[in-house]
Backbone as CSV, one residue per row, in Angstrom:
resi,resn,N_x,N_y,N_z,CA_x,CA_y,CA_z,C_x,C_y,C_z
1,MET,12.136,8.987,-29.262,10.835,9.013,-28.638,11.003,9.191,-27.125
2,ILE,10.158,9.987,-26.553,10.127,10.177,-25.102,8.808,9.588,-24.603
3,ARG,8.888,8.775,-23.562,7.693,8.153,-22.995,7.832,8.041,-21.490
4,ALA,6.696,7.851,-20.830,6.716,7.615,-19.389,7.354,6.259,-19.112
5,ALA,8.142,6.191,-18.070,8.752,4.925,-17.675,7.676,3.962,-17.197
6,THR,7.942,2.677,-17.378,7.069,1.629,-16.848,7.899,0.767,-15.894
7,VAL,7.234,-0.093,-15.186,7.922,-0.972,-14.246,8.951,-1.837,-14.983
8,HIS,8.744,-2.087,-16.272,9.679,-2.893,-17.062,10.996,-2.166,-17.342
9,ASP,11.052,-0.875,-17.054,12.260,-0.079,-17.282,13.186,-0.021,-16.070
10,ILE,12.797,-0.616,-14.962,13.539,-0.474,-13.706,15.009,-0.871,-13.849
11,ALA,15.292,-2.013,-14.430,16.688,-2.459,-14.548,17.494,-1.472,-15.387
12,GLU,16.913,-0.975,-16.460,17.608,-0.027,-17.334,17.816,1.310,-16.623
13,ILE,16.817,1.760,-15.863,16.958,3.005,-15.104,18.081,2.864,-14.084
14,ARG,18.106,1.748,-13.379,19.173,1.532,-12.383,20.542,1.528,-13.058
15,ALA,20.637,0.870,-14.201,21.917,0.838,-14.917,22.350,2.249,-15.305
16,MET,21.405,3.067,-15.785,21.761,4.428,-16.189,22.101,5.303,-14.990
17,ILE,21.458,5.068,-13.849,21.812,5.802,-12.631,23.269,5.518,-12.276
18,ARG,23.674,4.276,-12.388,25.068,3.919,-12.082,26.026,4.511,-13.119
19,GLU,25.619,4.537,-14.379,26.445,5.157,-15.419,26.618,6.650,-15.128
20,LEU,25.529,7.308,-14.746,25.586,8.729,-14.401,26.493,8.949,-13.195
21,ALA,26.338,8.121,-12.184,27.173,8.243,-10.980,28.653,8.042,-11.317
22,ASP,28.937,7.139,-12.217,30.314,6.925,-12.645,30.838,8.176,-13.348
23,TYR,30.040,8.751,-14.232,30.424,9.984,-14.925,30.670,11.118,-13.926
24,GLU,29.843,11.179,-12.875,29.961,12.229,-11.866,30.984,11.885,-10.780
25,ARG,31.747,10.827,-11.008,32.839,10.421,-10.122,32.356,10.042,-8.722
26,ALA,31.192,9.402,-8.660,30.620,9.046,-7.358,29.861,7.727,-7.423
27,VAL,30.359,6.763,-8.190,29.625,5.518,-8.385,29.362,4.784,-7.065
28,GLU,30.253,4.945,-6.095,30.064,4.265,-4.805,28.853,4.800,-4.045
29,GLN,28.377,5.973,-4.415,27.212,6.558,-3.753,25.886,6.109,-4.372
30,ALA,25.940,5.505,-5.535,24.718,5.064,-6.233,24.343,3.670,-5.738
31,ARG,23.615,3.632,-4.627,23.297,2.372,-3.958,21.861,1.911,-4.150
32,ALA,21.034,2.684,-4.833,19.617,2.321,-4.984,19.485,0.954,-5.646
33,THR,18.616,0.134,-5.083,18.353,-1.191,-5.654,17.155,-1.116,-6.608
34,GLU,17.013,-2.152,-7.401,15.848,-2.209,-8.291,14.557,-2.191,-7.482
35,GLU,14.533,-2.882,-6.365,13.319,-2.912,-5.531,13.006,-1.517,-4.985
36,GLN,14.011,-0.792,-4.534,13.788,0.573,-4.049,13.244,1.467,-5.163
37,LEU,13.804,1.347,-6.342,13.331,2.147,-7.477,11.903,1.761,-7.864
38,ARG,11.606,0.472,-7.853,10.251,0.007,-8.176,9.235,0.614,-7.204
39,GLU,9.569,0.603,-5.921,8.666,1.168,-4.912,8.560,2.682,-5.067
40,ALA,9.693,3.351,-5.294,9.705,4.815,-5.403,8.939,5.304,-6.625
41,LEU,9.030,4.578,-7.731,8.407,5.028,-8.977,7.019,4.444,-9.220
42,PHE,6.759,3.238,-8.708,5.514,2.561,-9.060,4.767,1.993,-7.857
43,GLY,5.205,2.349,-6.658,4.534,1.866,-5.457,3.206,2.579,-5.229
44,GLU,2.590,2.281,-4.107,1.283,2.850,-3.772,1.322,4.374,-3.698
45,HIS,2.422,4.928,-3.192,2.601,6.379,-3.090,3.928,6.757,-3.760
46,PRO,3.919,6.933,-5.074,5.191,7.224,-5.768,5.882,8.466,-5.210
47,ALA,7.189,8.349,-5.052,8.007,9.465,-4.584,8.557,10.259,-5.756
48,ALA,8.601,9.638,-6.921,9.198,10.271,-8.091,8.599,9.651,-9.352
49,TYR,8.936,10.258,-10.474,8.440,9.819,-11.777,9.601,9.855,-12.759
50,ALA,9.479,9.113,-13.850,10.582,9.081,-14.805,10.066,9.064,-16.233
51,LEU,10.861,9.667,-17.103,10.657,9.602,-18.545,11.827,8.830,-19.141
52,ILE,11.562,8.140,-20.221,12.570,7.353,-20.927,12.745,7.920,-22.326
53,ALA,13.995,8.037,-22.760,14.307,8.417,-24.141,14.719,7.147,-24.883
54,GLU,14.077,6.918,-26.008,14.413,5.765,-26.838,14.876,6.238,-28.203
55,ASP,15.810,5.507,-28.785,16.277,5.781,-30.136,15.144,5.455,-31.107
56,ASP,14.805,6.405,-31.960,13.697,6.208,-32.900,13.974,5.089,-33.898
57,ASP,15.230,4.836,-34.214,15.563,3.831,-35.226,15.510,2.401,-34.704
58,ASN,15.972,2.189,-33.475,16.052,0.807,-32.988,15.324,0.564,-31.668
59,GLY,14.726,1.589,-31.076,13.972,1.423,-29.833,14.826,1.238,-28.595
60,ARG,16.145,1.347,-28.730,17.051,1.174,-27.592,16.896,2.332,-26.611
61,THR,16.899,2.028,-25.321,16.848,3.061,-24.283,18.178,3.791,-24.270
62,VAL,18.108,5.122,-24.466,19.342,5.914,-24.541,19.436,6.967,-23.448
63,GLY,18.375,7.152,-22.665,18.435,8.144,-21.603,17.207,8.116,-20.726
64,PHE,17.271,8.907,-19.655,16.128,9.014,-18.755,16.185,10.337,-18.009
65,ALA,15.037,10.705,-17.485,14.923,11.855,-16.587,14.059,11.407,-15.418
66,LEU,14.516,11.674,-14.199,13.768,11.310,-13.005,13.482,12.591,-12.232
67,TRP,12.206,12.800,-11.896,11.791,14.058,-11.281,10.748,13.808,-10.189
68,PHE,10.530,14.839,-9.374,9.463,14.789,-8.379,8.920,16.199,-8.166
69,PRO,7.662,16.300,-7.710,7.089,17.623,-7.445,7.697,18.256,-6.198
70,ARG,7.717,19.560,-6.175,8.126,20.314,-5.001,7.119,21.443,-4.806
71,PHE,7.255,22.190,-3.744,6.296,23.252,-3.433,7.040,24.519,-3.050
72,SER,6.575,25.663,-3.541,7.155,26.953,-3.183,6.194,27.704,-2.266
73,THR,6.672,28.057,-1.085,5.845,28.866,-0.193,5.703,30.284,-0.734
74,TRP,6.652,30.735,-1.534,6.601,32.095,-2.063,5.546,32.239,-3.146
75,THR,5.457,31.252,-4.045,4.465,31.348,-5.125,3.167,30.644,-4.755
76,GLY,3.218,29.778,-3.742,2.025,29.018,-3.364,1.670,27.951,-4.393
77,THR,2.653,27.578,-5.207,2.401,26.597,-6.265,3.441,25.487,-6.225
78,ARG,3.083,24.402,-6.890,4.034,23.315,-7.061,5.029,23.666,-8.151
79,GLY,6.114,22.944,-8.130,7.127,23.032,-9.161,7.681,21.644,-9.392
80,MET,8.689,21.563,-10.216,9.309,20.281,-10.530,10.785,20.342,-10.172
81,HIS,11.253,19.296,-9.507,12.683,19.130,-9.260,13.167,17.961,-10.110
82,LEU,14.104,18.229,-10.987,14.727,17.197,-11.805,15.894,16.614,-11.021
83,GLU,15.769,15.379,-10.615,16.824,14.731,-9.833,17.957,14.245,-10.730
84,ASP,17.608,13.572,-11.817,18.616,13.046,-12.733,18.179,13.236,-14.175
85,LEU,19.116,13.646,-15.000,18.956,13.674,-16.453,20.203,13.025,-17.007
86,TYR,20.020,11.984,-17.817,21.176,11.259,-18.339,20.880,10.761,-19.738
87,VAL,21.842,10.985,-20.615,21.814,10.411,-21.958,23.123,9.661,-22.135
88,ARG,23.027,8.438,-22.589,24.225,7.617,-22.775,25.182,8.282,-23.764
89,PRO,26.488,8.177,-23.488,27.476,8.888,-24.307,27.346,8.658,-25.811
90,ASP,27.057,7.428,-26.229,26.984,7.156,-27.666,25.719,7.718,-28.314
91,ALA,24.803,8.255,-27.503,23.558,8.824,-28.037,23.507,10.343,-27.887
92,ARG,24.553,10.932,-27.317,24.556,12.378,-27.106,24.689,13.115,-28.434
93,GLY,24.107,14.304,-28.480,24.161,15.123,-29.679,23.027,14.862,-30.649
94,ALA,22.157,13.911,-30.333,21.041,13.567,-31.217,19.734,14.207,-30.767
95,GLY,19.771,15.024,-29.713,18.580,15.724,-29.260,17.809,15.049,-28.148
96,HIS,18.297,13.922,-27.648,17.552,13.204,-26.603,17.459,14.007,-25.300
97,GLY,18.559,14.633,-24.881,18.541,15.436,-23.658,17.590,16.613,-23.787
98,LYS,17.655,17.306,-24.906,16.747,18.435,-25.136,15.299,17.967,-25.175
99,ASN,15.052,16.811,-25.794,13.685,16.289,-25.849,13.174,15.891,-24.466
100,LEU,14.049,15.328,-23.638,13.639,15.007,-22.264,13.288,16.286,-21.509
101,LEU,14.148,17.313,-21.594,13.878,18.571,-20.904,12.623,19.244,-21.441
102,ALA,12.417,19.228,-22.751,11.218,19.832,-23.339,9.965,19.096,-22.872
103,SER,10.044,17.778,-22.768,8.899,16.996,-22.290,8.596,17.312,-20.832
104,LEU,9.638,17.490,-20.031,9.439,17.868,-18.630,8.857,19.276,-18.526
105,ALA,9.334,20.198,-19.356,8.778,21.560,-19.365,7.301,21.526,-19.727
106,ALA,6.935,20.690,-20.689,5.523,20.557,-21.078,4.696,19.999,-19.928
107,LEU,5.258,19.036,-19.171,4.556,18.521,-17.985,4.360,19.616,-16.952
108,CYS,5.366,20.474,-16.785,5.242,21.595,-15.847,4.046,22.465,-16.224
109,LEU,3.986,22.851,-17.480,2.889,23.720,-17.915,1.547,23.023,-17.788
110,LYS,1.487,21.767,-18.165,0.233,20.998,-18.078,-0.275,20.923,-16.633
111,ASN,0.662,20.800,-15.682,0.293,20.639,-14.270,0.262,21.948,-13.488
112,GLY,0.505,23.068,-14.161,0.479,24.358,-13.483,1.693,24.623,-12.616
113,TYR,2.792,23.927,-12.877,4.023,24.133,-12.116,4.695,25.404,-12.629
114,GLU,5.051,26.306,-11.723,5.669,27.574,-12.114,7.189,27.511,-12.170
115,ARG,7.784,26.508,-11.540,9.235,26.409,-11.514,9.677,25.004,-11.912
116,PHE,10.777,24.959,-12.632,11.416,23.709,-13.046,12.881,23.881,-12.674
117,GLU,13.328,23.147,-11.657,14.668,23.373,-11.107,15.442,22.073,-10.980
118,TRP,16.768,22.207,-11.032,17.662,21.078,-10.823,19.041,21.606,-10.486
119,TRP,19.944,20.705,-10.147,21.313,21.047,-9.819,22.223,20.554,-10.939
120,VAL,23.373,21.182,-11.058,24.410,20.719,-11.973,25.751,20.907,-11.262
121,LEU,26.628,19.943,-11.432,27.947,20.040,-10.813,28.738,21.176,-11.450
122,ALA,29.400,21.956,-10.621,30.117,23.146,-11.085,31.203,22.819,-12.106
123,TRP,31.797,21.621,-12.040,32.868,21.259,-12.967,32.352,20.739,-14.308
124,ASN,31.045,20.513,-14.427,30.480,19.875,-15.623,30.199,20.923,-16.710
125,GLU,31.260,21.490,-17.243,31.148,22.576,-18.222,30.346,22.219,-19.479
126,PRO,30.513,21.018,-20.065,29.719,20.713,-21.255,28.210,20.754,-20.976
127,THR,27.813,20.239,-19.829,26.394,20.241,-19.479,25.914,21.650,-19.165
128,ILE,26.718,22.425,-18.476,26.357,23.815,-18.179,26.173,24.596,-19.480
129,ALA,27.074,24.392,-20.438,26.949,25.077,-21.731,25.659,24.649,-22.441
130,PHE,25.326,23.364,-22.378,24.073,22.870,-22.972,22.875,23.545,-22.317
131,TYR,22.859,23.601,-20.985,21.742,24.233,-20.284,21.624,25.710,-20.643
132,LYS,22.757,26.406,-20.691,22.733,27.826,-21.043,22.183,28.036,-22.449
133,SER,22.468,27.099,-23.370,21.964,27.224,-24.741,20.440,27.146,-24.794
134,LEU,19.845,26.580,-23.753,18.384,26.471,-23.668,17.761,27.653,-22.927
135,GLY,18.588,28.560,-22.430,18.080,29.714,-21.696,17.942,29.486,-20.207
136,VAL,18.565,28.425,-19.688,18.497,28.124,-18.260,19.243,29.207,-17.475
137,GLU,18.643,29.630,-16.378,19.252,30.601,-15.472,19.980,29.846,-14.363
138,LEU,21.281,30.097,-14.219,22.049,29.491,-13.143,21.984,30.410,-11.926
139,LEU,21.546,29.890,-10.808,21.346,30.680,-9.597,22.588,30.609,-8.718
140,ASP,23.552,31.439,-9.010,24.828,31.416,-8.292,24.710,31.818,-6.826
141,GLU,23.675,32.558,-6.474,23.576,33.034,-5.096,23.065,31.980,-4.119
142,TRP,22.670,30.822,-4.596,22.161,29.758,-3.733,23.214,28.676,-3.561
143,LYS,23.281,28.108,-2.390,24.155,26.977,-2.100,23.287,25.797,-1.692
144,VAL,23.662,24.618,-2.119,22.941,23.404,-1.746,23.400,22.988,-0.355
145,CYS,22.458,22.675,0.510,22.759,22.206,1.862,22.363,20.738,1.965
146,ARG,23.186,19.949,2.601,22.884,18.522,2.752,23.257,18.085,4.153
147,LEU,22.356,17.350,4.784,22.597,16.765,6.091,22.348,15.272,5.940
148,SER,23.341,14.443,6.254,23.187,12.995,6.115,24.108,12.284,7.093
149,GLY,23.975,10.977,7.168,24.849,10.171,8.017,24.774,10.548,9.481
150,ASP,25.918,10.524,10.149,25.973,10.808,11.582,25.433,12.194,11.943
151,PRO,25.788,13.255,11.190,25.237,14.566,11.545,23.703,14.600,11.488
152,LEU,23.108,13.882,10.550,21.643,13.814,10.480,21.098,13.148,11.738
153,GLY,21.693,12.044,12.117,21.252,11.345,13.316,21.441,12.159,14.578
154,GLU,22.560,12.884,14.647,22.835,13.715,15.819,21.827,14.849,15.956
155,LEU,21.471,15.482,14.842,20.484,16.552,14.907,19.097,15.987,15.238
156,ALA,18.760,14.856,14.643,17.464,14.230,14.918,17.328,13.873,16.392
157,ALA,18.417,13.480,17.016,18.390,13.124,18.442,18.074,14.329,19.322
158,GLN,18.226,15.536,18.788,17.959,16.744,19.546,16.507,17.232,19.381
159,ALA,15.712,16.512,18.591,14.335,16.934,18.332,13.503,16.818,19.600
160,PRO,12.699,17.847,19.900,11.827,17.738,21.068,10.751,16.682,20.803
161,ASP,10.345,16.003,21.820,9.316,14.964,21.690,7.959,15.635,21.709
162,SER,7.526,16.115,20.542,6.264,16.848,20.471,5.108,15.952,20.073
163,GLY,5.424,14.733,19.619,4.359,13.856,19.137,3.891,14.200,17.748
164,ALA,4.416,15.259,17.148,4.033,15.656,15.798,4.747,14.770,14.791
165,SER,4.077,14.513,13.707,4.662,13.719,12.646,4.479,14.440,11.314
166,ALA,5.553,14.522,10.540,5.482,15.223,9.260,5.010,14.295,8.148
167,ALA,5.024,13.015,8.362,4.631,12.107,7.274,3.466,11.250,7.672
């Protein structure tokens, strides 16, 4: 079963985020707290949304998908960015990942989103093969850019004092 996450799922979502980070060889980077996730998903102005995959036989949480809306200046429409998709190893192969992606695709169509995009690590061949089996197009010509830590602060310090605020 696929359902919308509730505030009662926060601890399980955090646990799965850490499991995913461990699989992706970056567990030390998964620092989000339960309180941060609660605010991000269920606060006054949610930053993201999540779906939960449960085992139909026992109701156990076996996976999740966390996403947020994005906007394309080229199409003039919103789209969906999938931040995390994770199915626990002992539940893989039972269709939970495909059901999560299909549910997200249905949300895209329901909301008029023209694009559904996410990233995948280049070394994650099993996942890439799974995505390709669904007809996913891998955009090799694009590179992900990230600015964080000291370089982010250094660039921010160069911002002109215009008084403008983006948020």
